[in-house]
Coordinates of N, CA and C in Angstrom, one line a residue:
M234 N 119.4 -11.8 -351.7 CA 118.1 -12.8 -352.0 C 119.0 -14.2 -350.5
I235 N 117.6 -14.3 -349.8 CA 117.7 -15.5 -348.7 C 117.4 -16.6 -349.3
F236 N 118.6 -17.7 -349.0 CA 118.3 -18.6 -349.4 C 117.5 -19.9 -348.2
F237 N 117.6 -20.6 -348.4 CA 116.5 -22.1 -347.2 C 117.1 -23.2 -347.7
D238 N 117.7 -24.1 -346.5 CA 117.9 -25.3 -346.5 C 116.6 -25.9 -346.8
T239 N 115.6 -26.2 -346.6 CA 114.4 -26.2 -347.4 C 113.3 -25.5 -347.8
L240 N 111.7 -26.4 -348.6 CA 111.5 -25.8 -349.0 C 110.4 -25.1 -347.2
Y241 N 109.9 -23.6 -347.8 CA 109.1 -22.4 -347.2 C 108.1 -21.5 -347.8
T242 N 106.7 -22.7 -347.1 CA 105.2 -22.0 -347.9 C 104.8 -20.8 -346.9
G243 N 105.1 -19.9 -347.8 CA 104.6 -19.0 -346.9 C 103.6 -18.1 -346.6
I244 N 102.7 -17.0 -346.0 CA 101.2 -17.6 -345.8 C 100.2 -17.0 -346.4
S245 N 101.1 -16.4 -347.7 CA 100.6 -16.3 -349.2 C 99.6 -17.9 -349.7
G246 N 100.6 -19.0 -349.4 CA 101.3 -20.2 -349.7 C 101.6 -20.9 -350.8
I247 N 102.3 -19.9 -351.3 CA 103.6 -19.6 -352.0 C 104.6 -20.4 -351.4
T248 N 105.2 -21.4 -352.3 CA 106.3 -22.2 -352.5 C 107.2 -21.5 -351.9
Y249 N 108.8 -21.7 -351.7 CA 110.3 -21.1 -352.0 C 111.1 -21.7 -351.4
D250 N 112.1 -21.7 -352.4 CA 113.1 -22.3 -351.4 C 114.3 -20.7 -351.7
S251 N 113.3 -19.6 -351.8 CA 114.7 -18.5 -351.2 C 113.7 -17.5 -351.4
L252 N 113.9 -16.1 -350.8 CA 113.2 -15.1 -351.1 C 113.9 -14.0 -352.0
S253 N 113.8 -13.4 -352.0 CA 113.9 -11.9 -353.1 C 113.6 -11.3 -351.9
I254 N 114.4 -9.6 -351.7 CA 113.6 -8.4 -351.3 C 111.9 -8.3 -351.3
H255 N 111.9 -8.1 -352.7 CA 110.5 -7.9 -353.2 C 109.2 -9.2 -352.8
E256 N 110.0 -10.8 -352.7 CA 109.2 -11.5 -352.0 C 109.4 -12.4 -350.4
L257 N 110.4 -11.8 -349.9 CA 110.3 -11.6 -348.4 C 109.5 -10.1 -348.0
N258 N 109.4 -8.8 -348.6 CA 108.4 -7.5 -348.0 C 107.1 -7.6 -348.0
Y259 N 106.9 -9.0 -349.3 CA 105.6 -9.4 -349.5 C 104.3 -10.2 -348.4
E260 N 105.6 -11.4 -347.9 CA 105.1 -12.1 -347.3 C 105.1 -11.5 -345.9
V261 N 106.3 -10.3 -345.6 CA 105.8 -10.0 -344.1 C 104.4 -9.0 -344.6
D262 N 104.4 -7.6 -345.6 CA 103.3 -7.7 -345.8 C 102.0 -8.1 -345.5
L263 N 101.7 -9.6 -345.7 CA 100.6 -10.2 -345.3 C 100.6 -10.9 -344.1
L264 N 101.9 -10.9 -343.4 CA 101.8 -11.6 -342.5 C 101.6 -10.2 -340.6
T265 N 101.8 -9.2 -341.8 CA 101.4 -7.6 -340.8 C 99.7 -7.7 -341.1
H266 N 99.6 -7.3 -341.9 CA 97.9 -7.0 -342.0 C 96.8 -8.0 -341.5
W267 N 97.7 -10.1 -341.3 CA 96.9 -10.8 -340.6 C 97.4 -10.8 -339.0
Y268 N 98.2 -10.2 -338.3 CA 98.4 -9.7 -337.2 C 97.5 -8.5 -336.6
H269 N 97.2 -7.4 -337.7 CA 96.4 -6.3 -337.8 C 94.8 -6.6 -337.5
M270 N 94.7 -7.4 -338.0 CA 93.7 -8.4 -338.6 C 93.2 -8.6 -337.2
L271 N 94.1 -9.7 -336.2 CA 94.1 -10.1 -335.2 C 93.3 -9.1 -334.0
N272 N 94.2 -7.6 -334.1 CA 94.6 -6.7 -333.6 C 95.7 -6.4 -332.6
V273 N 96.9 -6.8 -332.7 CA 97.7 -7.1 -332.3 C 98.5 -5.9 -332.2
L274 N 98.8 -4.7 -330.5 CA 98.9 -3.9 -330.4 C 100.1 -3.4 -330.0
P275 N 101.3 -2.5 -330.4 CA 102.6 -1.8 -330.5 C 102.3 -2.3 -328.3
K276 N 103.7 -2.7 -328.3 CA 103.8 -3.2 -327.2 C 103.4 -4.8 -326.2
Q277 N 102.3 -5.3 -327.3 CA 102.2 -6.1 -326.7 C 103.2 -7.8 -326.7
R278 N 103.3 -8.6 -325.8 CA 104.0 -9.5 -326.4 C 103.5 -11.2 -326.5
I279 N 103.7 -11.8 -327.9 CA 102.5 -12.4 -329.2 C 104.3 -13.9 -329.1
A280 N 103.8 -14.3 -327.9 CA 104.5 -16.3 -327.6 C 104.3 -16.0 -329.5
I281 N 105.9 -17.0 -329.9 CA 106.4 -17.4 -331.1 C 106.4 -19.1 -331.5
Y282 N 105.1 -20.2 -331.1 CA 105.9 -21.3 -331.2 C 105.5 -22.2 -332.6
I283 N 106.8 -21.7 -333.4 CA 107.1 -22.3 -334.3 C 108.3 -23.5 -335.2
S284 N 108.1 -23.9 -335.8 CA 109.6 -25.5 -335.5 C 110.1 -25.0 -336.0
G285 N 110.2 -23.6 -336.7 CA 111.5 -22.8 -337.4 C 111.9 -22.3 -338.8
G286 N 112.9 -22.7 -339.2 CA 113.3 -21.7 -340.9 C 112.7 -20.2 -341.1
P287 N 112.6 -20.0 -342.3 CA 111.8 -18.4 -342.4 C 111.1 -18.1 -341.7
G288 N 110.5 -18.7 -341.1 CA 109.1 -18.3 -340.0 C 108.9 -17.3 -339.5
H289 N 110.2 -17.3 -338.3 CA 111.2 -16.7 -337.8 C 110.9 -15.4 -338.3
L290 N 112.1 -15.3 -339.1 CA 112.2 -14.2 -339.6 C 111.4 -13.1 -339.6
L291 N 110.4 -13.5 -340.4 CA 108.7 -13.2 -340.7 C 108.2 -12.6 -339.9
H292 N 108.0 -13.5 -339.6 CA 106.8 -13.2 -338.0 C 107.8 -11.9 -337.0
Y293 N 109.5 -11.9 -337.4 CA 109.5 -10.8 -336.1 C 109.7 -10.2 -336.5
I294 N 109.9 -9.7 -338.4 CA 109.3 -8.1 -338.9 C 108.4 -8.1 -339.1
A295 N 107.5 -8.5 -339.2 CA 106.0 -8.1 -339.0 C 105.2 -7.6 -337.3
L296 N 105.7 -8.4 -336.7 CA 105.3 -8.1 -335.1 C 106.0 -6.7 -335.1
N297 N 107.8 -6.2 -335.3 CA 107.9 -5.4 -335.4 C 107.6 -4.4 -335.7
K298 N 107.4 -4.2 -336.8 CA 106.6 -3.3 -338.2 C 105.5 -2.7 -336.9
L299 N 104.4 -3.9 -336.6 CA 103.5 -2.8 -335.6 C 103.8 -3.0 -334.3
G300 N 105.0 -2.0 -334.2 CA 105.5 -2.3 -332.6 C 105.6 -3.3 -331.6
A301 N 105.3 -4.6 -332.0 CA 104.8 -5.9 -330.8 C 105.9 -6.6 -330.4
I302 N 106.0 -7.1 -329.6 CA 107.5 -8.1 -329.4 C 106.9 -9.6 -329.7
P303 N 107.9 -9.6 -330.0 CA 107.8 -11.2 -330.4 C 108.6 -12.0 -329.4
A304 N 108.3 -13.0 -328.5 CA 108.7 -13.6 -327.4 C 109.0 -15.3 -328.1
F305 N 109.7 -15.7 -328.5 CA 109.8 -16.9 -329.8 C 110.5 -17.4 -328.1
I306 N 109.7 -18.9 -328.6 CA 109.2 -20.0 -327.9 C 109.8 -21.1 -328.3
N307 N 111.4 -22.6 -328.5 CA 111.6 -23.1 -329.0 C 111.0 -24.3 -328.9
Y308 N 110.6 -24.5 -329.6 CA 109.9 -25.7 -330.8 C 109.8 -26.7 -329.7
H309 N 110.7 -27.1 -329.2 CA 111.4 -28.5 -329.0 C 111.1 -28.8 -327.1
M310 N 110.6 -27.6 -326.9 CA 110.7 -27.2 -325.0 C 109.1 -28.1 -324.8
D311 N 108.8 -28.8 -324.0 CA 108.1 -29.8 -323.0 C 106.9 -28.7 -322.9
S312 N 105.9 -29.9 -323.0 CA 104.5 -28.6 -322.3 C 104.7 -27.8 -321.4
P313 N 104.9 -28.6 -319.9 CA 105.1 -27.5 -318.4 C 105.8 -26.1 -318.7
A314 N 107.1 -26.5 -319.6 CA 108.2 -25.0 -319.9 C 107.5 -24.1 -320.5
V315 N 106.7 -24.8 -321.2 CA 105.9 -24.0 -322.0 C 105.1 -22.5 -321.7
I316 N 104.5 -23.4 -321.1 CA 103.1 -22.9 -320.0 C 104.0 -22.0 -319.6
A317 N 105.0 -21.9 -318.4 CA 105.8 -20.8 -318.0 C 106.5 -20.1 -318.4
F318 N 106.5 -20.1 -319.7 CA 107.3 -19.1 -320.6 C 106.2 -18.0 -321.0
I319 N 105.2 -18.8 -321.2 CA 104.5 -17.5 -322.0 C 103.4 -16.9 -320.2
E320 N 103.7 -17.5 -319.7 CA 103.1 -17.2 -318.3 C 103.9 -15.6 -318.0
K321 N 105.0 -16.3 -318.1 CA 106.4 -15.6 -317.6 C 106.4 -14.2 -318.6
V322 N 106.7 -14.6 -319.6 CA 106.2 -12.6 -320.9 C 104.5 -11.9 -320.7
K323 N 104.6 -13.2 -320.1 CA 102.7 -12.2 -320.4 C 101.6 -12.2 -321.9
A324 N 102.5 -13.2 -322.4 CA 102.4 -13.3 -323.8 C 100.6 -12.2 -324.4
S325 N 100.2 -12.5 -325.1 CA 98.4 -11.7 -325.4 C 97.9 -12.5 -326.8
Y326 N 99.5 -13.6 -327.2 CA 99.0 -14.3 -328.0 C 99.7 -15.9 -328.9
I327 N 99.4 -16.4 -328.5 CA 100.1 -17.6 -329.4 C 99.9 -17.7 -330.7
I328 N 100.7 -17.5 -330.9 CA 100.6 -18.5 -332.5 C 101.9 -19.2 -332.8

């Protein structure tokens, strides 16, 4: 089990205060499918700009299942720094 400090709503719409391995796999599979529908390909860099929490782990696992490269952005960075980072990593998508 993975326990959270705050509630987390997965891509399924289900709200969790913890995730079992089965629930983790379920949410990751949904996220992986979503990325697949966006045509994310192996070795593509995907910029992840989310506030934090379990989402980072789920996106990391889902993108790695596809062979893509997650590039996490600090949610508190100012806009010019975010733009510079995205340009530097040559992200194919921004999530």
